[in-house]
mmCIF file of C-alpha atoms in Angstrom:
data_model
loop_
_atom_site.group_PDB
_atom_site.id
_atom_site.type_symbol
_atom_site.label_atom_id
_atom_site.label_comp_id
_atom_site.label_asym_id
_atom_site.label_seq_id
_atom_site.Cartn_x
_atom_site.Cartn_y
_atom_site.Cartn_z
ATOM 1 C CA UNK A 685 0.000 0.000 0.000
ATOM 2 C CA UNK A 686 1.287 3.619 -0.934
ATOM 3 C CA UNK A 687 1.118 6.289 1.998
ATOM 4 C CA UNK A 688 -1.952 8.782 1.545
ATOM 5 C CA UNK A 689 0.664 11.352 0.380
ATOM 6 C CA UNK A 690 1.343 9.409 -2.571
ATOM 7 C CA UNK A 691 -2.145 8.371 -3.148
ATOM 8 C CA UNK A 692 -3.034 12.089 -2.914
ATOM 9 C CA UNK A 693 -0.106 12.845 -5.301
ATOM 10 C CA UNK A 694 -1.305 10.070 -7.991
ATOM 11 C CA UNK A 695 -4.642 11.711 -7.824
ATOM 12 C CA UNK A 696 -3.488 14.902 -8.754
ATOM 13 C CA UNK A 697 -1.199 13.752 -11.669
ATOM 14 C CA UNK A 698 -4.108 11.839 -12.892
ATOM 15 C CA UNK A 699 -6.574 14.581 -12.719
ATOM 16 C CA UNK A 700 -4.186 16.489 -14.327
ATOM 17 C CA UNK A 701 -2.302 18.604 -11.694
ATOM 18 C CA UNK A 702 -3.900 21.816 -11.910
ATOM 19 C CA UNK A 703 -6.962 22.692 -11.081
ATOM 20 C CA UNK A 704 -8.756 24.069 -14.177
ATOM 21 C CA UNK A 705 -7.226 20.999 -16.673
ATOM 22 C CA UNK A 706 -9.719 19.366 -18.542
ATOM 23 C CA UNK A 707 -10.055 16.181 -16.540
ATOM 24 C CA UNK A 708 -10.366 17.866 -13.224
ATOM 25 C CA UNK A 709 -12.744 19.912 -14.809
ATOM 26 C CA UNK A 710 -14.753 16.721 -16.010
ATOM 27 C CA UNK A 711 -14.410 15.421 -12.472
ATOM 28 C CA UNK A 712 -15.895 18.286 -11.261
ATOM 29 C CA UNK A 713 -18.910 17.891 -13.665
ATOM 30 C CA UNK A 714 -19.907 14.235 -12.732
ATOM 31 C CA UNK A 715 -19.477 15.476 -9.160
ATOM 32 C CA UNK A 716 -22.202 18.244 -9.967
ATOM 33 C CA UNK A 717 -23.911 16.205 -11.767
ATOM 34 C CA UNK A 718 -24.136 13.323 -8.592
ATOM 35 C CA UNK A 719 -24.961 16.575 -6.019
ATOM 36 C CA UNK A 720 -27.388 18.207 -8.486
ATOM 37 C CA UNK A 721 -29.236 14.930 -8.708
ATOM 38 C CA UNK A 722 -29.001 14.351 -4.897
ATOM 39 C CA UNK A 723 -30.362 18.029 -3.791
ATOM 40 C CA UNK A 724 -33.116 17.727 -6.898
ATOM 41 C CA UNK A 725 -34.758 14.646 -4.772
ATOM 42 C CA UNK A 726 -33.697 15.652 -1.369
ATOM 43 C CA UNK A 727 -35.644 19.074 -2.616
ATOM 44 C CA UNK A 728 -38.162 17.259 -3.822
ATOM 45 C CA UNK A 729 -39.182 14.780 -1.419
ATOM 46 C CA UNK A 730 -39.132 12.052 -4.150
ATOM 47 C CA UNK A 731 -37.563 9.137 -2.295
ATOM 48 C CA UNK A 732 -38.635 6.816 -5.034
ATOM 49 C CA UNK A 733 -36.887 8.957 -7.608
ATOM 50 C CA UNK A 734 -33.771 8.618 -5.215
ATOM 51 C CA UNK A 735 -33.938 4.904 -4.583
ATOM 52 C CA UNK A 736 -34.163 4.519 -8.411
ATOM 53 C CA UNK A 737 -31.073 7.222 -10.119
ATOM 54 C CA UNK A 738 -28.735 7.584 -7.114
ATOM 55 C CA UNK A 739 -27.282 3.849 -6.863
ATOM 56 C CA UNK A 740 -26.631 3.680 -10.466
ATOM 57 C CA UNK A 741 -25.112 7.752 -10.499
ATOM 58 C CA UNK A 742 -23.006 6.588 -7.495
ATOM 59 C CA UNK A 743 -21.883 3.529 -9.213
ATOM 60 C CA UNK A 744 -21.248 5.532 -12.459
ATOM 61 C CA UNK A 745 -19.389 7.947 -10.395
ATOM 62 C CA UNK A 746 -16.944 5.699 -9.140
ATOM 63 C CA UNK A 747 -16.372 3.836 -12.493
ATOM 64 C CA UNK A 748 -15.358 7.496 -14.191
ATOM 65 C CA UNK A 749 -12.923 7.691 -11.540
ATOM 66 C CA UNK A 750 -11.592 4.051 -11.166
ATOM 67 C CA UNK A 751 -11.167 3.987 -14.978
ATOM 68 C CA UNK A 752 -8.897 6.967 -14.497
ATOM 69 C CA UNK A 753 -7.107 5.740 -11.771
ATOM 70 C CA UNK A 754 -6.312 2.814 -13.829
ATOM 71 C CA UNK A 755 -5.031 3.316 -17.092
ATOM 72 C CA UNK A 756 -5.038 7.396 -16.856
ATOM 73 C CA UNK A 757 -7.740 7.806 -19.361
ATOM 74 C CA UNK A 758 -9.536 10.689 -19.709
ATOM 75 C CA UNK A 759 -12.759 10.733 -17.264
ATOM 76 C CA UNK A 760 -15.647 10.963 -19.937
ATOM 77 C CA UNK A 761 -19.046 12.287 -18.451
ATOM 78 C CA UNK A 762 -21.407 9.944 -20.451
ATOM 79 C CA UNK A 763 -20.213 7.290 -18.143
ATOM 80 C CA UNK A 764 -21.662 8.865 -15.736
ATOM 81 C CA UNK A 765 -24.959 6.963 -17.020
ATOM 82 C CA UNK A 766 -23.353 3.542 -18.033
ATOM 83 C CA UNK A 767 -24.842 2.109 -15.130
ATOM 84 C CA UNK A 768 -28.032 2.576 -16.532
ATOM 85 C CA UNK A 769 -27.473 0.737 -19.668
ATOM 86 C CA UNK A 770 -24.614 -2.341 -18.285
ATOM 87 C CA UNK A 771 -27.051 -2.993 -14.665
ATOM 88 C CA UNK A 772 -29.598 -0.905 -13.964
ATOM 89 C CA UNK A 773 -31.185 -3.327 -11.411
ATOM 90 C CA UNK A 774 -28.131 -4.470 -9.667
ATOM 91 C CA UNK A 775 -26.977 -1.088 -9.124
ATOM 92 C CA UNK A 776 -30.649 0.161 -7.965
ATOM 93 C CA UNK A 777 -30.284 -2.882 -5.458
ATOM 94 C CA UNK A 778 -26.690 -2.491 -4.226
ATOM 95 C CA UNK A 779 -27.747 1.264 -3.723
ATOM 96 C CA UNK A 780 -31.357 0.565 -2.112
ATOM 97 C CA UNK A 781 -29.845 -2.030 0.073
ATOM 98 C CA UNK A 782 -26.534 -0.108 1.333
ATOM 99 C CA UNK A 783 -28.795 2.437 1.936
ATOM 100 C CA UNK A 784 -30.965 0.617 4.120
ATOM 101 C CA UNK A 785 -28.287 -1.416 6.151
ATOM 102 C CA UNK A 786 -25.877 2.185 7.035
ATOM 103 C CA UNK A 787 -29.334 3.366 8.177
ATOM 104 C CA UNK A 788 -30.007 0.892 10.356
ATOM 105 C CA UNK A 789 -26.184 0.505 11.549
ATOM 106 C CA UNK A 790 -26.567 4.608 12.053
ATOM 107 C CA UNK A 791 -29.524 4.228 14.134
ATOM 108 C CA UNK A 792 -27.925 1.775 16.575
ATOM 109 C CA UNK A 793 -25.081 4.218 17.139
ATOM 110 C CA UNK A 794 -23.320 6.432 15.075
ATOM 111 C CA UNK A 795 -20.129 4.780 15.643
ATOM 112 C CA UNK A 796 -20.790 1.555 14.254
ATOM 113 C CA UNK A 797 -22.513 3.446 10.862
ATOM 114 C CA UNK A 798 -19.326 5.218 10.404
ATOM 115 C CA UNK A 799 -17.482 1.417 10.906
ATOM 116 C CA UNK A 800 -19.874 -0.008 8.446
ATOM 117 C CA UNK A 801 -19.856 3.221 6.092
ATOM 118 C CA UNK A 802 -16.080 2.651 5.322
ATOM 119 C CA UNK A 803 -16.866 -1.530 5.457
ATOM 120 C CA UNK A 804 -19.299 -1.165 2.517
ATOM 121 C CA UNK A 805 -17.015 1.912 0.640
ATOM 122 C CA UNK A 806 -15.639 -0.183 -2.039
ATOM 123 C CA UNK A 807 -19.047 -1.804 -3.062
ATOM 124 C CA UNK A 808 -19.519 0.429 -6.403
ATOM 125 C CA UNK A 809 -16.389 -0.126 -7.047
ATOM 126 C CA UNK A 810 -16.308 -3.247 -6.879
ATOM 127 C CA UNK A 811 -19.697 -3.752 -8.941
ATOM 128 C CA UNK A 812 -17.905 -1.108 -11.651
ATOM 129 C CA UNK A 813 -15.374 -4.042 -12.125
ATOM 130 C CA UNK A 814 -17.433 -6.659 -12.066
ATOM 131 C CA UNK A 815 -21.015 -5.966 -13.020
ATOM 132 C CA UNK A 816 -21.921 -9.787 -12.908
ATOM 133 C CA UNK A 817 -21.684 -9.579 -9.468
ATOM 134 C CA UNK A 818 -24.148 -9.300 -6.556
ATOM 135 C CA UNK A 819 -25.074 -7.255 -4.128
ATOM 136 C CA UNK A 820 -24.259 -9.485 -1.979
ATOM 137 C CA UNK A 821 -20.758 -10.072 -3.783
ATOM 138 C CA UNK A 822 -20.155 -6.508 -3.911
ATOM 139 C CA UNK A 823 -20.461 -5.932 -0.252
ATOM 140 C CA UNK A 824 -18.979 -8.972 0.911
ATOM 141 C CA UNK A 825 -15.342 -8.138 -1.482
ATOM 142 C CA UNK A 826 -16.047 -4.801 0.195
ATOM 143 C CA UNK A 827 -16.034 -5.791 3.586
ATOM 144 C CA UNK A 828 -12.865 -8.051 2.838
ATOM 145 C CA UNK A 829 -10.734 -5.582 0.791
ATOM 146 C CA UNK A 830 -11.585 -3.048 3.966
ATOM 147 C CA UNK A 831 -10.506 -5.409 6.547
ATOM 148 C CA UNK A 832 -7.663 -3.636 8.492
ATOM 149 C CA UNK A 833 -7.921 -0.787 6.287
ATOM 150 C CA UNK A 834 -10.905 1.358 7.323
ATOM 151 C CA UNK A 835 -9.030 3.307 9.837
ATOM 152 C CA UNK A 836 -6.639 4.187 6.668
ATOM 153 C CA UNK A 837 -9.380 5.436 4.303
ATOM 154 C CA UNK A 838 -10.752 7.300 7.044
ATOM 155 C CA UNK A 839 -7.651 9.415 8.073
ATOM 156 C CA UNK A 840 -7.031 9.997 3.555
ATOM 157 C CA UNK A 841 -10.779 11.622 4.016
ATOM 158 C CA UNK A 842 -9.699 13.627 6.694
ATOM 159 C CA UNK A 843 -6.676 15.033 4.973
ATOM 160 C CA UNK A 844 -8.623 16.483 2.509
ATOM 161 C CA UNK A 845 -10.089 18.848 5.616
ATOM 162 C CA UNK A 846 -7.617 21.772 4.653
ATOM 163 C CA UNK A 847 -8.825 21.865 1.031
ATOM 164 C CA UNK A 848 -12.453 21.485 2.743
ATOM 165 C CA UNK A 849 -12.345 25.177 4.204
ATOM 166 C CA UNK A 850 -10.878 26.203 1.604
ATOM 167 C CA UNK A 851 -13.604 25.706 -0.706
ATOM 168 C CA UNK A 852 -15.973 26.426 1.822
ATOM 169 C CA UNK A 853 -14.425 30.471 1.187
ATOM 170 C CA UNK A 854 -15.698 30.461 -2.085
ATOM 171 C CA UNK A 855 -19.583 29.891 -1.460
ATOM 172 C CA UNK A 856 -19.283 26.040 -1.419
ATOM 173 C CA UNK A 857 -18.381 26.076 -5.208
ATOM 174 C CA UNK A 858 -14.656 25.304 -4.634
ATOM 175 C CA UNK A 859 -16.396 21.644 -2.723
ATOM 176 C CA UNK A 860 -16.819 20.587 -6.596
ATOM 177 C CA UNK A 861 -12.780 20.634 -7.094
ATOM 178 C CA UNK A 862 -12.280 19.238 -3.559
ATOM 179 C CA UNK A 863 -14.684 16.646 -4.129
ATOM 180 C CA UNK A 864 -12.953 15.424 -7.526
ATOM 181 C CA UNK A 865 -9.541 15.387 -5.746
ATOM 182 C CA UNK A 866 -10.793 13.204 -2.838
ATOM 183 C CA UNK A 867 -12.304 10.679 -5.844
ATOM 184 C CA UNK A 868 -9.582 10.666 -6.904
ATOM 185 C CA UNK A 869 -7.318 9.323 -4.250
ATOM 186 C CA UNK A 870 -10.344 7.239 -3.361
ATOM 187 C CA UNK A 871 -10.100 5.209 -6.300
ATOM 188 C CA UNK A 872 -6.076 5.112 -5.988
ATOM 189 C CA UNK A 873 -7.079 3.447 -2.381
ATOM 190 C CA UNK A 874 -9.337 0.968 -4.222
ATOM 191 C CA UNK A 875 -6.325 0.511 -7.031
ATOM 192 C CA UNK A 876 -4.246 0.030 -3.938
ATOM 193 C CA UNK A 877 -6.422 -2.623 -2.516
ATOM 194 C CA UNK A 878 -6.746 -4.928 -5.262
ATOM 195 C CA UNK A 879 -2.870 -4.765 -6.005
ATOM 196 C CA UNK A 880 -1.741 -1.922 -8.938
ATOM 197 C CA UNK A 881 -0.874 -4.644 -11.336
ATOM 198 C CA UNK A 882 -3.596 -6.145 -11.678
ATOM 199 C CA UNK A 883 -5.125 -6.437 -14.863
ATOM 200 C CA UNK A 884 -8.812 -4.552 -14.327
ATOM 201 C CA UNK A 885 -11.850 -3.735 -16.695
ATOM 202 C CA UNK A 886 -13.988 -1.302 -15.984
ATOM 203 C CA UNK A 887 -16.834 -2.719 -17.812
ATOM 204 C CA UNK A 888 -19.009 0.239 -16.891
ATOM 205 C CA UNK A 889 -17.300 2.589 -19.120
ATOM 206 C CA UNK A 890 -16.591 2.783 -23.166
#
């Protein structure tokens, strides 16, 4: 495993180093594009229309980002919405049903939702590289690849903290930029996890 400086570093290289390149920028986008879609239900009060776009926009999400990670290819918005096409109903049910369990860790104590939030973090990845897979499968290689890592993942979130406030200066819009960045290193973590030579297809993107 890399340290979270060089995880943070990779990130940045493959986003493109600065902030205004064109594939940070395209980060950015599917980021707005996952919050837009988010606040439009929240704002809403549609919870079916929730249940049914944001599993397959998270799982989208993650496979822009995880194809970048990998082999450094440009992150291309319109897979954003392979999900849609490759597994609609496995990645409705792997959303609807992490959903459900983190709510119901949550409501035990908050402790153990945050434990389980970081146990189930790799699930849409996981389903972006293999879309044959379960919910059930997804989760499970979750909870294994986490094992002994979730205290790591957690403290890489927490770095980002500095580039938090900073963003929160310019009226929440600079949380778009952060937001790509921590992706980023996110999917270096998963790259990390599942050993950086292995051989991976993204099958939810072109």
């Amino acid at each position: 495993m890399r340290t979270i400086s060089e995880r943070k570093i990779a990130a940045k290289a493959s986003l493109g180093n600065g902030i205004f390149s064109t594939n940070w920028m395209s980060g950015v986008l599917v980021n707005f594009i996952m919050w837009g879609a988010t606040a439009v239900a929240g704002a809403l009060s549609v919870g079916v229309l929730s249940l049914l776009v944001l599993g397959p926009l998270a799982c989208g999400l993650c496979a822009c980002y995880l194809k970048n990670a990998m082999d450094h290819k440009k992150i291309e918005v319109e897979n954003m919405f392979a999900a849609f096409k490759v597994d609609f109903g496995g990645t409705f049910i792997l959303g609807l049903l992490m959903d459900v369990f983190l709510t119901l860790w949550t409501l035990l104590f908050v402790i153990p939702g945050i434990v389980k939030y970081y146990s189930y973090s790799m699930s849409y990845y996981v389903k972006s590289e293999h879309p044959e897979y379960t919910w059930k499968q997804c989760i499970d290689t979750s909870r294994r690849l986490m094992k002994g890592h979730k205290a790591e993942l957690f403290w890489q979130d927490f770095s980002f903290i500095g580039w938090a406030i900073i963003g929160s200066l310019c009226l929440g819009i600079g949380f778009l930029w952060v937001n790509a960045y921590a992706e980023a290193a996110k999917a270096e973590f998963y790259k990390d996890l599942v050993g950086s030579a292995a051989v991976v297809d993204v099958s939810f993107t072109e």
